[in-house]
Amino acid sequence: MQATAVAQPNIALIKYWGKRDTELNLPAVGSISITLSGLYTRMHVDFTADLEADSLLVNGEPNDKLLPRLGRALDNCVGTDRPRARIASEANFPIAAGLASSASSFAALTVAAAAALQRDCTTAELANLAGRASGSAARSLYGGFVELKNSDDAVSVSSILDPLDWPLEVVVAVTEKGPKPVGSTEAMEISRQTSPFYERWITDQESDLATAREAIAARDFKALGAIAEHNCLKMHSVMWSSRPPIVYWSDATLACLETIRRLQADGVEVFFTIDAGPQVKAVCAPGSAPAVREALGATAGVQALLDAGLGAGARLE
Ligand code: DP6
């Protein structure tokens, strides 16, 4: 009746922003991500027959704010007639701050819950279940470079390149450690309903995915960086042009972009991506991370740096 699973966050290079079905939490677009190593969320789920209510500890502290969403994820995963659960999560990086903590949390929760109740699920089924809780979580079931394909009747996720085949590194510049002002679920809906750029964002996505797929297959860092930065800035343009505007960036976010532009001009192989938060993720070609780390560490407003490589999909412990 109990199990523990570990999952690592993933960072989208071609982003998911917008849903085609809010009830089933189906994304409006496909996406391509890299699963990280070094950062992790560990989830312990203990279904106990005589409990009256679910409970949640996050890094050892009771947390009633996140509990309802985790409870709903368990309902979706194993059914509403399930026993109540004691959930304990532990992460080695800040949560709810645009560092993909929901991806690793829901991926780990899904794997642990299915195992605790002896559900025999394939990885593809677990990815779909995790995706119902948080779209990006579906991708953390797989390691390395991962593509989530979105068609009218199905979402399918698969690993498109093993981490060892192109061992990129990521330096995350943390510019704020607090939770973000608007969560991505709510923000995406605001964008869908109000941004004049939303439709164009959706129709352009297939071409961005194809460009990224080709760049990954050819291990073409420059081409991957160009399409990833373009796709990221396009997503943020959709956010900025929403009403009310959704602006996650801070002064330090922009200062990090300047630093990365300078490194690129000096020939360092690095590109940026930014999710629903002010942190900047610098994706580095093998060997570039030390120079990137040094430059971002000296950038105004950077509070901490996190180092990651490419890692494996969610798994039982
Ligand atoms: C900007 O997966 O957090 O990180 O499905 O509503 O939980 P929900 O959204 P979530 O959105 C992630 C958005 C993003 C881009 C990405 O990871 O693709």
mmCIF file of C-alpha atoms and ligand atoms in Angstrom:
data_model
loop_
_atom_site.group_PDB
_atom_site.id
_atom_site.type_symbol
_atom_site.label_atom_id
_atom_site.label_comp_id
_atom_site.label_asym_id
_atom_site.label_seq_id
_atom_site.Cartn_x
_atom_site.Cartn_y
_atom_site.Cartn_z
ATOM 1 C CA MET A 1 0.000 0.000 0.000
ATOM 2 C CA GLN A 2 3.017 2.294 -0.094
ATOM 3 C CA ALA A 3 5.756 3.215 -2.539
ATOM 4 C CA THR A 4 8.407 5.860 -3.166
ATOM 5 C CA ALA A 5 9.352 7.272 -6.549
ATOM 6 C CA VAL A 6 11.867 9.816 -7.771
ATOM 7 C CA ALA A 7 11.460 12.112 -10.754
ATOM 8 C CA GLN A 8 13.547 14.880 -12.215
ATOM 9 C CA PRO A 9 12.278 18.158 -13.617
ATOM 10 C CA ASN A 10 12.340 18.780 -17.324
ATOM 11 C CA ILE A 11 12.846 21.981 -19.255
ATOM 12 C CA ALA A 12 10.979 22.536 -22.484
ATOM 13 C CA LEU A 13 13.021 23.722 -25.459
ATOM 14 C CA ILE A 14 9.854 23.933 -27.551
ATOM 15 C CA LYS A 15 7.188 24.976 -25.082
ATOM 16 C CA TYR A 16 3.718 23.905 -24.065
ATOM 17 C CA TRP A 17 1.485 26.933 -23.487
ATOM 18 C CA GLY A 18 -2.299 26.583 -23.808
ATOM 19 C CA LYS A 19 -4.801 23.762 -23.479
ATOM 20 C CA ARG A 20 -7.312 22.311 -25.907
ATOM 21 C CA ASP A 21 -9.280 20.658 -23.096
ATOM 22 C CA THR A 22 -9.116 22.084 -19.592
ATOM 23 C CA GLU A 23 -11.193 19.241 -18.095
ATOM 24 C CA LEU A 24 -8.790 16.520 -19.270
ATOM 25 C CA ASN A 25 -5.811 18.891 -19.154
ATOM 26 C CA LEU A 26 -4.871 18.208 -22.780
ATOM 27 C CA PRO A 27 -2.233 20.519 -24.280
ATOM 28 C CA ALA A 28 -3.038 22.580 -27.378
ATOM 29 C CA VAL A 29 0.461 22.024 -28.774
ATOM 30 C CA GLY A 30 3.237 19.449 -28.797
ATOM 31 C CA SER A 31 6.500 20.157 -26.979
ATOM 32 C CA ILE A 32 10.112 18.993 -26.764
ATOM 33 C CA SER A 33 12.038 18.952 -23.496
ATOM 34 C CA ILE A 34 15.172 17.748 -21.781
ATOM 35 C CA THR A 35 14.928 15.829 -18.517
ATOM 36 C CA LEU A 36 17.502 17.028 -16.001
ATOM 37 C CA SER A 37 19.800 15.192 -13.638
ATOM 38 C CA GLY A 38 21.002 16.643 -10.347
ATOM 39 C CA LEU A 39 17.620 18.139 -9.351
ATOM 40 C CA TYR A 40 14.961 15.771 -8.071
ATOM 41 C CA THR A 41 11.649 15.327 -6.293
ATOM 42 C CA ARG A 42 11.090 12.221 -4.186
ATOM 43 C CA MET A 43 7.472 11.286 -3.383
ATOM 44 C CA HIS A 44 6.344 8.765 -0.845
ATOM 45 C CA VAL A 45 2.688 7.705 -1.041
ATOM 46 C CA ASP A 46 1.184 5.594 1.703
ATOM 47 C CA PHE A 47 -2.467 4.557 1.243
ATOM 48 C CA THR A 48 -3.854 3.695 4.621
ATOM 49 C CA ALA A 49 -7.347 2.228 4.953
ATOM 50 C CA ASP A 50 -8.291 3.916 8.230
ATOM 51 C CA LEU A 51 -7.242 7.508 7.390
ATOM 52 C CA GLU A 52 -10.032 10.073 7.220
ATOM 53 C CA ALA A 53 -8.289 12.556 4.964
ATOM 54 C CA ASP A 54 -5.217 12.919 2.770
ATOM 55 C CA SER A 55 -2.210 14.644 4.285
ATOM 56 C CA LEU A 56 0.912 16.162 2.787
ATOM 57 C CA LEU A 57 4.378 16.955 4.066
ATOM 58 C CA VAL A 58 6.646 19.010 1.789
ATOM 59 C CA ASN A 59 10.271 18.842 2.901
ATOM 60 C CA GLY A 60 9.020 17.740 6.337
ATOM 61 C CA GLU A 61 6.462 20.572 6.780
ATOM 62 C CA PRO A 62 2.663 20.105 6.560
ATOM 63 C CA ASN A 63 1.360 21.809 3.405
ATOM 64 C CA ASP A 64 -2.397 22.288 2.980
ATOM 65 C CA LYS A 65 -2.031 24.642 0.029
ATOM 66 C CA LEU A 66 -0.671 22.051 -2.398
ATOM 67 C CA LEU A 67 -2.691 19.155 -0.945
ATOM 68 C CA PRO A 68 -5.970 19.562 -2.943
ATOM 69 C CA ARG A 69 -4.171 19.393 -6.304
ATOM 70 C CA LEU A 70 -2.200 16.320 -5.243
ATOM 71 C CA GLY A 71 -5.388 14.702 -3.932
ATOM 72 C CA ARG A 72 -7.083 15.292 -7.306
ATOM 73 C CA ALA A 73 -4.067 13.819 -9.077
ATOM 74 C CA LEU A 74 -4.379 10.672 -6.952
ATOM 75 C CA ASP A 75 -8.123 10.475 -7.749
ATOM 76 C CA ASN A 76 -7.333 10.687 -11.461
ATOM 77 C CA CYS A 77 -4.567 8.174 -11.220
ATOM 78 C CA VAL A 78 -6.095 5.399 -9.117
ATOM 79 C CA GLY A 79 -9.795 6.344 -8.844
ATOM 80 C CA THR A 80 -11.933 8.359 -6.452
ATOM 81 C CA ASP A 81 -12.787 5.234 -4.416
ATOM 82 C CA ARG A 82 -9.136 5.019 -3.305
ATOM 83 C CA PRO A 83 -8.089 4.940 0.349
ATOM 84 C CA ARG A 84 -6.822 8.258 1.754
ATOM 85 C CA ALA A 85 -3.100 8.822 1.500
ATOM 86 C CA ARG A 86 -0.191 10.118 3.482
ATOM 87 C CA ILE A 87 1.992 11.913 0.958
ATOM 88 C CA ALA A 88 5.499 13.113 1.702
ATOM 89 C CA SER A 89 7.557 14.988 -0.840
ATOM 90 C CA GLU A 90 11.108 16.179 -0.756
ATOM 91 C CA ALA A 91 12.876 18.279 -3.381
ATOM 92 C CA ASN A 92 16.417 19.616 -3.572
ATOM 93 C CA PHE A 93 15.392 22.818 -5.402
ATOM 94 C CA PRO A 94 12.841 25.636 -4.803
ATOM 95 C CA ILE A 95 9.241 24.655 -5.590
ATOM 96 C CA ALA A 96 6.561 26.677 -7.449
ATOM 97 C CA ALA A 97 9.118 29.201 -8.685
ATOM 98 C CA GLY A 98 9.233 28.370 -12.388
ATOM 99 C CA LEU A 99 11.725 25.543 -11.990
ATOM 100 C CA ALA A 100 9.407 22.798 -13.234
ATOM 101 C CA SER A 101 8.718 21.479 -9.746
ATOM 102 C CA SER A 102 5.174 20.488 -10.748
ATOM 103 C CA ALA A 103 6.580 18.290 -13.514
ATOM 104 C CA SER A 104 8.830 16.262 -11.225
ATOM 105 C CA SER A 105 6.256 16.222 -8.387
ATOM 106 C CA PHE A 106 3.368 14.865 -10.446
ATOM 107 C CA ALA A 107 5.568 12.418 -12.354
ATOM 108 C CA ALA A 108 6.886 10.987 -9.071
ATOM 109 C CA LEU A 109 3.425 11.004 -7.453
ATOM 110 C CA THR A 110 1.902 9.076 -10.365
ATOM 111 C CA VAL A 111 4.629 6.418 -10.391
ATOM 112 C CA ALA A 112 4.462 5.993 -6.590
ATOM 113 C CA ALA A 113 0.641 5.878 -6.432
ATOM 114 C CA ALA A 114 0.303 3.312 -9.221
ATOM 115 C CA ALA A 115 2.938 1.093 -7.598
ATOM 116 C CA ALA A 116 1.470 1.452 -4.098
ATOM 117 C CA LEU A 117 -1.841 0.037 -5.363
ATOM 118 C CA GLN A 118 -0.129 -2.563 -7.590
ATOM 119 C CA ARG A 119 -1.506 -1.059 -10.794
ATOM 120 C CA ASP A 120 0.249 -2.547 -13.760
ATOM 121 C CA CYS A 121 0.769 0.514 -15.971
ATOM 122 C CA THR A 122 3.075 1.025 -18.939
ATOM 123 C CA THR A 123 5.301 4.110 -18.986
ATOM 124 C CA ALA A 124 3.046 5.537 -21.701
ATOM 125 C CA GLU A 125 -0.014 5.111 -19.456
ATOM 126 C CA LEU A 126 1.814 6.665 -16.501
ATOM 127 C CA ALA A 127 2.843 9.611 -18.720
ATOM 128 C CA ASN A 128 -0.785 10.210 -19.694
ATOM 129 C CA LEU A 129 -1.907 10.012 -16.065
ATOM 130 C CA ALA A 130 0.840 12.413 -14.935
ATOM 131 C CA GLY A 131 -0.071 14.751 -17.815
ATOM 132 C CA ARG A 132 -3.644 15.006 -16.566
ATOM 133 C CA ALA A 133 -2.275 16.478 -13.338
ATOM 134 C CA SER A 134 0.251 18.773 -15.037
ATOM 135 C CA GLY A 135 0.947 18.785 -18.762
ATOM 136 C CA SER A 136 4.714 19.075 -18.421
ATOM 137 C CA ALA A 137 4.813 16.155 -15.926
ATOM 138 C CA ALA A 138 4.089 13.691 -18.750
ATOM 139 C CA ARG A 139 7.561 14.436 -20.138
ATOM 140 C CA SER A 140 9.393 13.654 -16.846
ATOM 141 C CA LEU A 141 8.422 9.982 -17.208
ATOM 142 C CA TYR A 142 11.142 9.741 -19.855
ATOM 143 C CA GLY A 143 14.850 10.594 -19.855
ATOM 144 C CA GLY A 144 17.050 12.632 -22.180
ATOM 145 C CA PHE A 145 15.394 14.520 -25.035
ATOM 146 C CA VAL A 146 11.650 13.947 -24.919
ATOM 147 C CA GLU A 147 8.866 14.801 -27.329
ATOM 148 C CA LEU A 148 5.218 15.130 -26.386
ATOM 149 C CA LYS A 149 3.127 14.743 -29.542
ATOM 150 C CA ASN A 150 -0.277 16.262 -29.528
ATOM 151 C CA SER A 151 -2.890 15.082 -32.006
ATOM 152 C CA ASP A 152 -6.664 15.560 -31.912
ATOM 153 C CA ASP A 153 -7.392 12.294 -30.187
ATOM 154 C CA ALA A 154 -4.257 11.459 -28.218
ATOM 155 C CA VAL A 155 -1.179 12.670 -26.447
ATOM 156 C CA SER A 156 1.880 10.472 -26.834
ATOM 157 C CA VAL A 157 5.248 10.940 -25.206
ATOM 158 C CA SER A 158 8.552 9.333 -26.102
ATOM 159 C CA SER A 159 12.270 9.753 -25.630
ATOM 160 C CA ILE A 160 13.860 10.941 -28.878
ATOM 161 C CA LEU A 161 17.521 10.881 -27.814
ATOM 162 C CA ASP A 162 19.385 9.265 -24.957
ATOM 163 C CA PRO A 163 21.175 11.672 -22.546
ATOM 164 C CA LEU A 164 24.521 9.998 -23.267
ATOM 165 C CA ASP A 165 24.169 10.637 -27.009
ATOM 166 C CA TRP A 166 24.348 14.419 -26.536
ATOM 167 C CA PRO A 167 25.254 15.270 -22.930
ATOM 168 C CA LEU A 168 24.200 18.907 -22.779
ATOM 169 C CA GLU A 169 24.409 20.690 -19.439
ATOM 170 C CA VAL A 170 22.134 23.271 -17.885
ATOM 171 C CA VAL A 171 23.005 26.137 -15.543
ATOM 172 C CA VAL A 172 19.915 27.573 -13.878
ATOM 173 C CA ALA A 173 20.245 31.170 -12.702
ATOM 174 C CA VAL A 174 17.820 31.586 -9.812
ATOM 175 C CA THR A 175 16.785 35.231 -9.637
ATOM 176 C CA GLU A 176 13.932 34.868 -7.134
ATOM 177 C CA LYS A 177 13.222 32.045 -4.744
ATOM 178 C CA GLY A 178 9.611 32.863 -3.830
ATOM 179 C CA PRO A 179 6.519 31.406 -5.502
ATOM 180 C CA LYS A 180 5.389 33.003 -8.750
ATOM 181 C CA PRO A 181 2.444 35.445 -8.779
ATOM 182 C CA VAL A 182 0.235 33.470 -11.205
ATOM 183 C CA GLY A 183 0.467 29.713 -11.738
ATOM 184 C CA SER A 184 0.880 28.451 -15.293
ATOM 185 C CA THR A 185 -2.515 26.658 -15.387
ATOM 186 C CA GLU A 186 -4.371 29.919 -14.797
ATOM 187 C CA ALA A 187 -1.991 32.002 -16.898
ATOM 188 C CA MET A 188 -2.382 29.726 -19.939
ATOM 189 C CA GLU A 189 -6.136 30.134 -19.868
ATOM 190 C CA ILE A 190 -5.803 33.918 -19.668
ATOM 191 C CA SER A 191 -3.522 33.777 -22.728
ATOM 192 C CA ARG A 192 -5.890 31.529 -24.685
ATOM 193 C CA GLN A 193 -8.811 33.823 -24.010
ATOM 194 C CA THR A 194 -7.169 37.213 -24.466
ATOM 195 C CA SER A 195 -3.857 37.262 -26.352
ATOM 196 C CA PRO A 196 -4.167 38.414 -29.971
ATOM 197 C CA PHE A 197 -1.054 36.313 -30.691
ATOM 198 C CA TYR A 198 -2.403 33.031 -29.277
ATOM 199 C CA GLU A 199 -3.773 31.555 -32.535
ATOM 200 C CA ARG A 200 -0.536 32.264 -34.366
ATOM 201 C CA TRP A 201 1.449 30.672 -31.526
ATOM 202 C CA ILE A 202 -0.581 27.470 -31.957
ATOM 203 C CA THR A 203 -0.324 27.317 -35.756
ATOM 204 C CA ASP A 204 3.448 27.955 -35.801
ATOM 205 C CA GLN A 205 4.278 25.254 -33.286
ATOM 206 C CA GLU A 206 4.495 22.291 -35.698
ATOM 207 C CA SER A 207 7.183 24.023 -37.708
ATOM 208 C CA ASP A 208 9.216 24.858 -34.564
ATOM 209 C CA LEU A 209 8.921 21.232 -33.420
ATOM 210 C CA ALA A 210 10.157 19.981 -36.801
ATOM 211 C CA THR A 211 13.134 22.370 -36.738
ATOM 212 C CA ALA A 212 14.074 21.290 -33.212
ATOM 213 C CA ARG A 213 13.685 17.583 -34.053
ATOM 214 C CA GLU A 214 16.089 17.987 -36.996
ATOM 215 C CA ALA A 215 18.603 19.960 -34.911
ATOM 216 C CA ILE A 216 18.565 17.279 -32.198
ATOM 217 C CA ALA A 217 18.993 14.454 -34.718
ATOM 218 C CA ALA A 218 21.973 16.302 -36.244
ATOM 219 C CA ARG A 219 23.339 17.412 -32.794
ATOM 220 C CA ASP A 220 23.332 20.928 -34.265
ATOM 221 C CA PHE A 221 23.670 23.121 -31.161
ATOM 222 C CA LYS A 222 23.418 26.430 -33.008
ATOM 223 C CA ALA A 223 20.220 25.453 -34.804
ATOM 224 C CA LEU A 224 18.667 24.060 -31.615
ATOM 225 C CA GLY A 225 19.564 27.227 -29.700
ATOM 226 C CA ALA A 226 18.108 29.487 -32.380
ATOM 227 C CA ILE A 227 14.740 27.711 -32.478
ATOM 228 C CA ALA A 228 14.562 27.254 -28.678
ATOM 229 C CA GLU A 229 15.218 30.960 -27.983
ATOM 230 C CA HIS A 230 12.729 31.968 -30.679
ATOM 231 C CA ASN A 231 10.048 29.629 -29.313
ATOM 232 C CA CYS A 232 10.638 30.850 -25.754
ATOM 233 C CA LEU A 233 10.403 34.524 -26.692
ATOM 234 C CA LYS A 234 7.265 33.802 -28.729
ATOM 235 C CA MET A 235 5.633 32.134 -25.712
ATOM 236 C CA HIS A 236 6.534 35.104 -23.521
ATOM 237 C CA SER A 237 5.140 37.475 -26.183
ATOM 238 C CA VAL A 238 1.831 35.605 -25.891
ATOM 239 C CA MET A 239 2.005 36.041 -22.107
ATOM 240 C CA TRP A 240 2.940 39.740 -22.294
ATOM 241 C CA SER A 241 0.114 40.446 -24.768
ATOM 242 C CA SER A 242 -2.507 38.758 -22.551
ATOM 243 C CA ARG A 243 -5.007 40.814 -20.579
ATOM 244 C CA PRO A 244 -4.096 41.250 -17.784
ATOM 245 C CA PRO A 245 -0.487 40.926 -18.960
ATOM 246 C CA ILE A 246 1.519 38.026 -17.568
ATOM 247 C CA VAL A 247 5.084 39.150 -17.044
ATOM 248 C CA TYR A 248 7.279 36.734 -15.122
ATOM 249 C CA TRP A 249 10.580 38.457 -15.870
ATOM 250 C CA SER A 250 12.565 40.602 -13.454
ATOM 251 C CA ASP A 251 15.524 42.947 -14.001
ATOM 252 C CA ALA A 252 17.782 40.013 -13.244
ATOM 253 C CA THR A 253 16.079 37.883 -15.927
ATOM 254 C CA LEU A 254 17.012 40.505 -18.525
ATOM 255 C CA ALA A 255 20.520 40.888 -17.100
ATOM 256 C CA CYS A 256 21.003 37.111 -17.547
ATOM 257 C CA LEU A 257 19.867 37.355 -21.179
ATOM 258 C CA GLU A 258 22.485 40.103 -21.722
ATOM 259 C CA THR A 259 25.140 37.873 -20.179
ATOM 260 C CA ILE A 260 24.169 34.983 -22.450
ATOM 261 C CA ARG A 261 24.212 37.218 -25.543
ATOM 262 C CA ARG A 262 27.720 38.358 -24.557
ATOM 263 C CA LEU A 263 28.902 34.767 -24.068
ATOM 264 C CA GLN A 264 27.475 33.844 -27.482
ATOM 265 C CA ALA A 265 29.314 36.771 -29.081
ATOM 266 C CA ASP A 266 32.521 35.435 -27.483
ATOM 267 C CA GLY A 267 31.921 32.038 -29.079
ATOM 268 C CA VAL A 268 30.637 30.169 -25.998
ATOM 269 C CA GLU A 269 28.056 27.556 -27.006
ATOM 270 C CA VAL A 270 25.060 28.409 -24.843
ATOM 271 C CA PHE A 271 21.418 29.390 -25.304
ATOM 272 C CA PHE A 272 18.665 30.468 -22.918
ATOM 273 C CA THR A 273 15.156 29.418 -22.140
ATOM 274 C CA ILE A 274 12.701 30.804 -19.575
ATOM 275 C CA ASP A 275 9.502 29.222 -18.257
ATOM 276 C CA ALA A 276 6.644 30.588 -16.171
ATOM 277 C CA GLY A 277 8.934 32.347 -13.741
ATOM 278 C CA PRO A 278 11.910 34.731 -13.604
ATOM 279 C CA GLN A 279 14.657 32.071 -13.630
ATOM 280 C CA VAL A 280 16.907 31.740 -16.663
ATOM 281 C CA LYS A 281 17.949 28.306 -17.819
ATOM 282 C CA ALA A 282 21.202 28.376 -19.764
ATOM 283 C CA VAL A 283 21.570 25.280 -21.925
ATOM 284 C CA CYS A 284 25.263 24.564 -22.575
ATOM 285 C CA ALA A 285 27.042 22.427 -25.152
ATOM 286 C CA PRO A 286 29.354 19.829 -23.541
ATOM 287 C CA GLY A 287 32.315 21.720 -22.042
ATOM 288 C CA SER A 288 30.718 25.208 -22.001
ATOM 289 C CA ALA A 289 29.138 25.086 -18.541
ATOM 290 C CA PRO A 290 32.115 26.392 -16.468
ATOM 291 C CA ALA A 291 32.342 29.651 -18.490
ATOM 292 C CA VAL A 292 28.555 30.078 -18.366
ATOM 293 C CA ARG A 293 28.486 29.420 -14.625
ATOM 294 C CA GLU A 294 31.157 32.020 -13.978
ATOM 295 C CA ALA A 295 29.449 34.694 -16.096
ATOM 296 C CA LEU A 296 25.952 34.106 -14.704
ATOM 297 C CA GLY A 297 27.316 34.002 -11.146
ATOM 298 C CA ALA A 298 28.707 37.524 -11.693
ATOM 299 C CA THR A 299 25.410 38.856 -13.141
ATOM 300 C CA ALA A 300 23.464 41.405 -11.069
ATOM 301 C CA GLY A 301 20.474 39.920 -9.239
ATOM 302 C CA VAL A 302 21.443 36.257 -9.555
ATOM 303 C CA GLN A 303 20.820 34.694 -6.140
ATOM 304 C CA ALA A 304 21.950 31.144 -6.771
ATOM 305 C CA LEU A 305 23.069 28.815 -9.519
ATOM 306 C CA LEU A 306 21.901 25.238 -9.966
ATOM 307 C CA ASP A 307 23.826 22.779 -12.126
ATOM 308 C CA ALA A 308 22.249 19.966 -14.022
ATOM 309 C CA GLY A 309 23.061 17.461 -16.698
ATOM 310 C CA LEU A 310 20.613 15.349 -18.643
ATOM 311 C CA GLY A 311 18.989 12.565 -16.711
ATOM 312 C CA ALA A 312 16.647 9.636 -16.589
ATOM 313 C CA GLY A 313 12.878 9.305 -16.426
ATOM 314 C CA ALA A 314 10.800 8.858 -13.265
ATOM 315 C CA ARG A 315 11.341 5.595 -11.437
ATOM 316 C CA LEU A 316 10.508 3.662 -8.295
ATOM 317 C CA GLU A 317 13.000 3.663 -5.467
HETATM 318 C C1 DP6 B 1 6.030 27.390 -19.370
HETATM 319 O O1 DP6 B 1 2.781 21.812 -17.021
HETATM 320 O O2 DP6 B 1 2.922 23.647 -15.303
HETATM 321 O O3 DP6 B 1 6.805 25.427 -18.260
HETATM 322 O O4 DP6 B 1 -0.607 21.505 -17.260
HETATM 323 O O5 DP6 B 1 -1.473 23.587 -16.225
HETATM 324 O O6 DP6 B 1 0.036 22.086 -14.918
HETATM 325 P P1 DP6 B 1 -0.341 22.609 -16.277
HETATM 326 O O7 DP6 B 1 0.895 23.458 -16.787
HETATM 327 P P2 DP6 B 1 2.462 23.192 -16.639
HETATM 328 O O8 DP6 B 1 2.987 24.235 -17.741
HETATM 329 C C2 DP6 B 1 4.308 24.321 -18.135
HETATM 330 C C3 DP6 B 1 4.499 25.526 -18.972
HETATM 331 C C4 DP6 B 1 5.931 25.871 -19.277
HETATM 332 C C5 DP6 B 1 6.368 25.297 -20.624
HETATM 333 C C6 DP6 B 1 6.649 23.826 -20.681
HETATM 334 O O9 DP6 B 1 7.110 23.229 -19.687
HETATM 335 O O10 DP6 B 1 6.445 23.255 -21.770
#
